[in-house]
PDB file of C-alpha atoms and ligand atoms in Angstrom:
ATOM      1  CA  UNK A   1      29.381   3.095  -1.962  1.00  0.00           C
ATOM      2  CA  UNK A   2      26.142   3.810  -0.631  1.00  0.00           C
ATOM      3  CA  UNK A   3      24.122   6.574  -1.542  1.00  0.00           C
ATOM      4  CA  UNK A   4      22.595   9.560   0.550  1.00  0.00           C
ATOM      5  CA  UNK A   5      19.369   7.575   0.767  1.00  0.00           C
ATOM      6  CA  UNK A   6      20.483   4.397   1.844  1.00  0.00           C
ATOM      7  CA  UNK A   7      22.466   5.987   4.309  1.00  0.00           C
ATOM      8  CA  UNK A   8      19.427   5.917   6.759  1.00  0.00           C
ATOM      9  CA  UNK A   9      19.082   2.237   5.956  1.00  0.00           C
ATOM     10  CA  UNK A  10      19.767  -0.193   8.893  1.00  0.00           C
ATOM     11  CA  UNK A  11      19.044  -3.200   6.628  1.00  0.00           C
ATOM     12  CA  UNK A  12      16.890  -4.815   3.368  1.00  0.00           C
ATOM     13  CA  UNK A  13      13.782  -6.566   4.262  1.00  0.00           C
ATOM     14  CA  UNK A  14      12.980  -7.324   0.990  1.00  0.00           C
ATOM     15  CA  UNK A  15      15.120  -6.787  -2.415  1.00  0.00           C
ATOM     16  CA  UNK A  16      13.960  -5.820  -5.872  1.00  0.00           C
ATOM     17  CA  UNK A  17      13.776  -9.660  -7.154  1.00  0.00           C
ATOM     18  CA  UNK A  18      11.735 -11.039  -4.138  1.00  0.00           C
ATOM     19  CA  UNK A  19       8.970  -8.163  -4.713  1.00  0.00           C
ATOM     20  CA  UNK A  20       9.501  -8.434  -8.448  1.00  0.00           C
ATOM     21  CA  UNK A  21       8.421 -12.419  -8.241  1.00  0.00           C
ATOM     22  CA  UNK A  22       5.601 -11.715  -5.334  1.00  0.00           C
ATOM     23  CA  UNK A  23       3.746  -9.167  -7.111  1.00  0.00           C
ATOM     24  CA  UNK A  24       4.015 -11.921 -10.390  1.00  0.00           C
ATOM     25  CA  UNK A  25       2.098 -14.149  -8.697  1.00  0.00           C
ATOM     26  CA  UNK A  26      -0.066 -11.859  -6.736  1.00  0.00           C
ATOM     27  CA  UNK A  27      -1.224 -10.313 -10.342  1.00  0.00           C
ATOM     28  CA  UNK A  28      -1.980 -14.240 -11.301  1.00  0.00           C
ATOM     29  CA  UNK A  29      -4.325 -14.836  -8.817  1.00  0.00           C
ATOM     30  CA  UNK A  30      -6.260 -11.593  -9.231  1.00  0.00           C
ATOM     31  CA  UNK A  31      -6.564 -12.009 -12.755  1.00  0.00           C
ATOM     32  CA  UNK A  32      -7.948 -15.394 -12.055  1.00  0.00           C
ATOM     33  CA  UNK A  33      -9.979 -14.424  -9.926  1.00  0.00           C
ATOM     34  CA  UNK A  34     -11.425 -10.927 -12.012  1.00  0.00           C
ATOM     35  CA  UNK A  35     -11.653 -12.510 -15.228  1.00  0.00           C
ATOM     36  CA  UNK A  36     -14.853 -10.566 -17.020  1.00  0.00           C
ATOM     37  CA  UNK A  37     -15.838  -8.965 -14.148  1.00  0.00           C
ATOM     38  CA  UNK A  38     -13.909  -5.619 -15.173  1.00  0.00           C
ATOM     39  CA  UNK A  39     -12.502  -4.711 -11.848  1.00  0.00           C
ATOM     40  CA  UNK A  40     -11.988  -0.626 -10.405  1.00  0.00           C
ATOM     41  CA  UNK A  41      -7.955  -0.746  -8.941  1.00  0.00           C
ATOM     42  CA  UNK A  42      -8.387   1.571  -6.284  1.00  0.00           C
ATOM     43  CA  UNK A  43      -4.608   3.027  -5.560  1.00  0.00           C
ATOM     44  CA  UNK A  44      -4.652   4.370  -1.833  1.00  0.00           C
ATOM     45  CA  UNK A  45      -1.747   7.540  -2.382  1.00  0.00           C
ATOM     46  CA  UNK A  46       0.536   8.342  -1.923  1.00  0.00           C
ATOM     47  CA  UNK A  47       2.395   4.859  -0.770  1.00  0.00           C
ATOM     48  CA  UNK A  48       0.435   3.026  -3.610  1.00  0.00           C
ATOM     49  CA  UNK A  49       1.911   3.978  -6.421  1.00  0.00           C
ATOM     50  CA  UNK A  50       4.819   2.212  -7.093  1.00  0.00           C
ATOM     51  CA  UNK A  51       3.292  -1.288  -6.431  1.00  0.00           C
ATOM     52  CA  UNK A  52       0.294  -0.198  -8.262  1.00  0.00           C
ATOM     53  CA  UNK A  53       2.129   0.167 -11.232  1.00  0.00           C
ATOM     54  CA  UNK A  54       3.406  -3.256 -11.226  1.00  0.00           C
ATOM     55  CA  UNK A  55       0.789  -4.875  -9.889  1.00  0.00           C
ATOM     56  CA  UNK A  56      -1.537  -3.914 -12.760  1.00  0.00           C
ATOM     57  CA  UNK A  57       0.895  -4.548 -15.478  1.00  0.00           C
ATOM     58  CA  UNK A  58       0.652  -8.442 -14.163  1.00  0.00           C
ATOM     59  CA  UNK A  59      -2.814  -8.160 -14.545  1.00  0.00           C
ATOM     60  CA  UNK A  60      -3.797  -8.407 -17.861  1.00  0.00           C
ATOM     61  CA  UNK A  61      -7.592  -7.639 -17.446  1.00  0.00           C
ATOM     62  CA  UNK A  62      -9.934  -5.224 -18.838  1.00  0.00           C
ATOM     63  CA  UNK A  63     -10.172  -3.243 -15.808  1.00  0.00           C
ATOM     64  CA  UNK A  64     -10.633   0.378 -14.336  1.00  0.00           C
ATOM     65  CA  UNK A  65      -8.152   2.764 -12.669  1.00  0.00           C
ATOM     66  CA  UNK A  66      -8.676   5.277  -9.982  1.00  0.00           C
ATOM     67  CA  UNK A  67      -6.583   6.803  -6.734  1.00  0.00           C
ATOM     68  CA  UNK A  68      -7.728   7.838  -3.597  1.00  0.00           C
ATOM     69  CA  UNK A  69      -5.806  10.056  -0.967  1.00  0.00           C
ATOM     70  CA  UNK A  70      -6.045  10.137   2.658  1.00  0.00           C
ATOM     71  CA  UNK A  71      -3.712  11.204   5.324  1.00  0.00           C
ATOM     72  CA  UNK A  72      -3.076   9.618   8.920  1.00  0.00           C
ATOM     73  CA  UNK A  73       0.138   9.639   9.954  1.00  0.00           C
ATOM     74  CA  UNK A  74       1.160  13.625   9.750  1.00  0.00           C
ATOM     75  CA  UNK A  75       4.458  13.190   9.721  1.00  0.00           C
ATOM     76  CA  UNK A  76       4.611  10.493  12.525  1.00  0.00           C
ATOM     77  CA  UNK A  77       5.644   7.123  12.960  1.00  0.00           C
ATOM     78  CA  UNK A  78       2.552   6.084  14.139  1.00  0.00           C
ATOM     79  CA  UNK A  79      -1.020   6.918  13.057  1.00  0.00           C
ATOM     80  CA  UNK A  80      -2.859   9.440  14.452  1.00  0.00           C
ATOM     81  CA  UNK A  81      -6.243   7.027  13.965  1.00  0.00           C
ATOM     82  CA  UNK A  82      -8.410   9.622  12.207  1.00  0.00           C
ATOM     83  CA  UNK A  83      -8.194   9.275   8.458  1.00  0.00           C
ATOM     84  CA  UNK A  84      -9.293  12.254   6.314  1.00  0.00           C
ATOM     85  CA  UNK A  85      -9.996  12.249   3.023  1.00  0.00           C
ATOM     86  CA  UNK A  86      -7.635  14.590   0.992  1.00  0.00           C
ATOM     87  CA  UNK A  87      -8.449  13.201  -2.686  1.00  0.00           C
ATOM     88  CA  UNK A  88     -11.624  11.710  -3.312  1.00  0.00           C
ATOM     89  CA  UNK A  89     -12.609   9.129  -6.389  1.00  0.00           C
ATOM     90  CA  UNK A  90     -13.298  10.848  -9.901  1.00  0.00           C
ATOM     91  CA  UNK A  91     -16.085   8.610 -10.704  1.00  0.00           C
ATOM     92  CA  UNK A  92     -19.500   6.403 -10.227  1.00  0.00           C
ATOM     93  CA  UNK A  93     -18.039   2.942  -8.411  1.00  0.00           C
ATOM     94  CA  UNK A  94     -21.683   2.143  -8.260  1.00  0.00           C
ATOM     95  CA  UNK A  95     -21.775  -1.151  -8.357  1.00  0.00           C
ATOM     96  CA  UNK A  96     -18.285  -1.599  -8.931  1.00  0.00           C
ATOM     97  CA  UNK A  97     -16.416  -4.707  -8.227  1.00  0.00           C
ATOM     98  CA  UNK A  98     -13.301  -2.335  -6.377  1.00  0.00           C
ATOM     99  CA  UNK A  99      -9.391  -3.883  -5.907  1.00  0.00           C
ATOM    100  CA  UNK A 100      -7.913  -1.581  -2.758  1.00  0.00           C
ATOM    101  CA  UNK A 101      -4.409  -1.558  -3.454  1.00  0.00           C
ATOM    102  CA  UNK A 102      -2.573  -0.463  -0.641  1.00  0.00           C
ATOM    103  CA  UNK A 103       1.177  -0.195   0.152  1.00  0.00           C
ATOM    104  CA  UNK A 104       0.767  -1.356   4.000  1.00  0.00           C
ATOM    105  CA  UNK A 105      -1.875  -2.705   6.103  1.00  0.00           C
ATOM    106  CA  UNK A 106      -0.664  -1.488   9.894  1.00  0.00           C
ATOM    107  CA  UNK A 107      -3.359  -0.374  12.639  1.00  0.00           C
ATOM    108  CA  UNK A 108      -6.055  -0.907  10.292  1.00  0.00           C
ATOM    109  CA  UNK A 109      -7.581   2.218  10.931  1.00  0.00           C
ATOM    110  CA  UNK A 110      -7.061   3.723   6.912  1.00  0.00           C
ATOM    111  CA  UNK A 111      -8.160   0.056   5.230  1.00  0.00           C
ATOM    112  CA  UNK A 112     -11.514  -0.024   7.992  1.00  0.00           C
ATOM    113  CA  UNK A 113     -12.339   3.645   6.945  1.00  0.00           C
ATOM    114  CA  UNK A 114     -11.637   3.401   2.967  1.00  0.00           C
ATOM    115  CA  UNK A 115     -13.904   0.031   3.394  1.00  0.00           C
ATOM    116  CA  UNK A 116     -16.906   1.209   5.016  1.00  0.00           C
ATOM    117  CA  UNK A 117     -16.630   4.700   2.902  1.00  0.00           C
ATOM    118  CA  UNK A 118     -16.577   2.328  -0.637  1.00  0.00           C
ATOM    119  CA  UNK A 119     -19.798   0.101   0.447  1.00  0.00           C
ATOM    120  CA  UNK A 120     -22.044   3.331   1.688  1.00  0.00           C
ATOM    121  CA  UNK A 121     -20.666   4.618  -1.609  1.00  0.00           C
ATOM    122  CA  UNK A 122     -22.658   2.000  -3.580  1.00  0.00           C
ATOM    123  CA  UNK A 123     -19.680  -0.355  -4.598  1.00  0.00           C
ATOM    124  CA  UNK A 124     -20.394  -3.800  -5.144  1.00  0.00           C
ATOM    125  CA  UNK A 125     -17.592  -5.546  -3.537  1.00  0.00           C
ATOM    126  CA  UNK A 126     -14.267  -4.400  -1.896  1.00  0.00           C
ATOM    127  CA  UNK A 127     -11.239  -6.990  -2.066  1.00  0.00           C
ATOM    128  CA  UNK A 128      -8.369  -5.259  -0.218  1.00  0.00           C
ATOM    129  CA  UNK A 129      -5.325  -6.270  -1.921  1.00  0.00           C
ATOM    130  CA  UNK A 130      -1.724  -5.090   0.053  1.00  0.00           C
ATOM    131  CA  UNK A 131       1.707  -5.227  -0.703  1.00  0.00           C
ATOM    132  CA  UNK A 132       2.717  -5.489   2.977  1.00  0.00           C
ATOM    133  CA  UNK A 133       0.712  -6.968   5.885  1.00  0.00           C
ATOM    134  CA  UNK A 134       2.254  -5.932   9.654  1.00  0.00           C
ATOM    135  CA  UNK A 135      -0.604  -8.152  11.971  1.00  0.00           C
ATOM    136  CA  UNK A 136       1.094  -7.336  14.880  1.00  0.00           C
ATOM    137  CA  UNK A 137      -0.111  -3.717  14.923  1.00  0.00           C
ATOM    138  CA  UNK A 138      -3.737  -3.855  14.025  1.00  0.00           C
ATOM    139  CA  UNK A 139      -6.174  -2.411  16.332  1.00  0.00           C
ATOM    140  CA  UNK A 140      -9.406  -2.789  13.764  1.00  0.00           C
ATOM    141  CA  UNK A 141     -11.212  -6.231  12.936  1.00  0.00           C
ATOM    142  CA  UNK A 142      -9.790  -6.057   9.349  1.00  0.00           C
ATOM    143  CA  UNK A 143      -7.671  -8.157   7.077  1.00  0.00           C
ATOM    144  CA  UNK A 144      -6.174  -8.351   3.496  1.00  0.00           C
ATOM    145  CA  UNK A 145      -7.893 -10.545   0.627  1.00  0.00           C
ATOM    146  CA  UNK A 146      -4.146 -10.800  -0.327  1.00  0.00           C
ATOM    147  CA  UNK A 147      -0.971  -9.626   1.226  1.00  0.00           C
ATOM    148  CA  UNK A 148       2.309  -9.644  -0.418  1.00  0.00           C
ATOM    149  CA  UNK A 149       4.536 -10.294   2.403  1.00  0.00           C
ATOM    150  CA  UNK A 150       4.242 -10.152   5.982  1.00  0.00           C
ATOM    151  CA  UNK A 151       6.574  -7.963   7.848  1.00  0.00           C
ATOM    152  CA  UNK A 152       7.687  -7.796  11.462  1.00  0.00           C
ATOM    153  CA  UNK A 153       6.850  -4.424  13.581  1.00  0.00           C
ATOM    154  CA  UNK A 154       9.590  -2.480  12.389  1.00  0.00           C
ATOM    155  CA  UNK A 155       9.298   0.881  10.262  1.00  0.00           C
ATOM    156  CA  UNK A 156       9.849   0.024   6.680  1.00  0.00           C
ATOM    157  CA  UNK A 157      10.660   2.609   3.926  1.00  0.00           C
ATOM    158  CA  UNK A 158      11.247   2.174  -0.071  1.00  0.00           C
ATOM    159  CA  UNK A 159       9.117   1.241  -2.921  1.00  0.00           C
ATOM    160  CA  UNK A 160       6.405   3.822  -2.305  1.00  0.00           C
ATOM    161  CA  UNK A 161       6.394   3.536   1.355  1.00  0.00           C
ATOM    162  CA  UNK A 162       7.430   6.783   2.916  1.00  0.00           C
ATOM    163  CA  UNK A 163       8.725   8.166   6.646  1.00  0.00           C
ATOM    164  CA  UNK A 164       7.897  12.285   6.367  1.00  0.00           C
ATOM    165  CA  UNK A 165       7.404  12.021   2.627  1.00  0.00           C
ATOM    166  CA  UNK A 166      10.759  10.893   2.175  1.00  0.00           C
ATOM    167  CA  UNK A 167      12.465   7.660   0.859  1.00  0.00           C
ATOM    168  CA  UNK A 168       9.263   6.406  -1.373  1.00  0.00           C
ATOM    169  CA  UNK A 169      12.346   6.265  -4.153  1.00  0.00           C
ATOM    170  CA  UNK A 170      14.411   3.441  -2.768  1.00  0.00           C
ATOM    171  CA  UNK A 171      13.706   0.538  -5.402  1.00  0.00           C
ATOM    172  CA  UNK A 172      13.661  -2.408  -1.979  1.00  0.00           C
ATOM    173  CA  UNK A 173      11.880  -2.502   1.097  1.00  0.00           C
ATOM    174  CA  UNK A 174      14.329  -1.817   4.038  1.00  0.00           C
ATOM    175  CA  UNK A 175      14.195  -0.690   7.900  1.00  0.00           C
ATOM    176  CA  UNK A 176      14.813   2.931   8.468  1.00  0.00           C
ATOM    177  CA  UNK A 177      17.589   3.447  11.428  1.00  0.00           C
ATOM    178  CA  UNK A 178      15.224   4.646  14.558  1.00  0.00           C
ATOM    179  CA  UNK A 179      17.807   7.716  14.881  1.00  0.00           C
ATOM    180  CA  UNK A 180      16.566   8.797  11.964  1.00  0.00           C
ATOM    181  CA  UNK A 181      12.915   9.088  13.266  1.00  0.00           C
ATOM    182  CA  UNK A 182      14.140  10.197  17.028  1.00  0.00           C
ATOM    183  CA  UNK A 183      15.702  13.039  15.904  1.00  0.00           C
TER     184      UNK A 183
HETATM  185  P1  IMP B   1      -2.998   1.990   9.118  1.00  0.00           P
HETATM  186  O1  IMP B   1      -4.159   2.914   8.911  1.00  0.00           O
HETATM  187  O2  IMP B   1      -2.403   2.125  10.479  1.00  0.00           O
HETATM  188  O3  IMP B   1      -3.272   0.561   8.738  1.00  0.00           O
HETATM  189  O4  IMP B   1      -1.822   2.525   8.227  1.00  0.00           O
HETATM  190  C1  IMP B   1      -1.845   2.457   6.888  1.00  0.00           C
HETATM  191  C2  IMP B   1      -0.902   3.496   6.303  1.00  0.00           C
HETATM  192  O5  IMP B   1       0.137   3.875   7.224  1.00  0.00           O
HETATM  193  C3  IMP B   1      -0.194   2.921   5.129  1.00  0.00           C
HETATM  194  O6  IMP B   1      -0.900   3.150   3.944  1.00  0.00           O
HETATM  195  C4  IMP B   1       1.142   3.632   5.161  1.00  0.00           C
HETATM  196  O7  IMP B   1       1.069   4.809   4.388  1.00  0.00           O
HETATM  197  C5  IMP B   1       1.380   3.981   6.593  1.00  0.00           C
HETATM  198  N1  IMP B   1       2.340   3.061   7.263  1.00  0.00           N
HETATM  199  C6  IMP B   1       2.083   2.117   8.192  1.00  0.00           C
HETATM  200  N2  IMP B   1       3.182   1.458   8.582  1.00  0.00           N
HETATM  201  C7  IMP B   1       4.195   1.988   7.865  1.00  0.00           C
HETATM  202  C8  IMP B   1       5.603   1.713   7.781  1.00  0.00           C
HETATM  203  O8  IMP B   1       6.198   0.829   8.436  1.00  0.00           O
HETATM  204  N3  IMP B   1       6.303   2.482   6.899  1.00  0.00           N
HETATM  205  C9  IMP B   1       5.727   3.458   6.132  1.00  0.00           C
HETATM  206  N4  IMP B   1       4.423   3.740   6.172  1.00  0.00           N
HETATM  207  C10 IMP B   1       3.658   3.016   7.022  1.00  0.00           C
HETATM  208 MG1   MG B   2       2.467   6.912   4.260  1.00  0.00          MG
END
């Protein structure tokens, strides 16, 4: 029987085992890649949060963790454009060497921002890592270092990704019903 979350589920884009094995080999190029050059993971909340937790634990590296929160979408399906910042970074990335991890890369709009904000900031480099890439939708000139997946323009929901705050819970990526959103 389904449960009152899945309910609003029209269908599973992507199940626990296909994120499980992405994220492995995501977190085996990165460490490749970071190997003694003690990278800052840069979570963007709230969406972040479950990926970032895996994706670090395939990472064995000495590295540095830190969240950011910013808000676009208030509530909406689509983003307003204007990203504010509602929790800013705790410490120096001077000279930092900075991982974004981000849940989805959509318009653009919050990656372009966070990027520009980071280098004026003093960081070193920015490699924007996301779990999901949707190309279709991008309005700014920006792309991932490394995308998980890339997913058609639907509105997804689970693992971390939210509509209205609700849903980050579901353990699998899946398309949210459009009734539920046109209510
Ligand atoms: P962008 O600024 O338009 O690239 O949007 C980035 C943010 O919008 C992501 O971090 C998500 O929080 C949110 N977002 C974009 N598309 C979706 C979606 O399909 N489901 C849930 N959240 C989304
Ligand atoms: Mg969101």
């Amino acid at each position: 029987m389904k449960n009152e979350l899945e309910h609003d589920i029209l269908k599973v884009l992507l199940t626990e085992e296909q994120i499980k094995a992405r994220i492995q080999e995501m977190g085996e190029q990165i460490t490749e890649e970071f190997q003694g050059r003690r990278p800052l993971f840069l979570g963007v909340l709230k969406g972040c949060f479950v990926f970032m937790a895996d994706l670090i634990r395939a990472c064995p590296l000495q590295s540095d963790l830190e969240f950011i929160a910013v808000s676009s979408y208030q509530n909406s399906t689509v983003s307003s454009g204007r990203v504010q910042i509602t929790h800013d970074v705790q410490q120096d990335i001077t000279g930092r060497n900075i991982i974004i991890v981000e849940d989805i890369l959509d318009s653009g709009s919050t990656l372009a921002f966070l990027k520009n904000y980071l280098l004026t900031k003093g960081a070193a480099s920015i490699t924007i890592v996301t779990l999901l890439d949707k190309p279709s939708r991008r309005t700014k000139a920006i792309c991932a270092d490394l995308a998980g997946f890339t997913v058609p323009d639907e509105f997804v929901v689970g693992y971390g990704l939210d509509y209205a705050q609700h849903y980050r819970n579901i353990p699998y990526i899946g398309v949210l019903k459009p009734e539920v959103y046109s209510k």
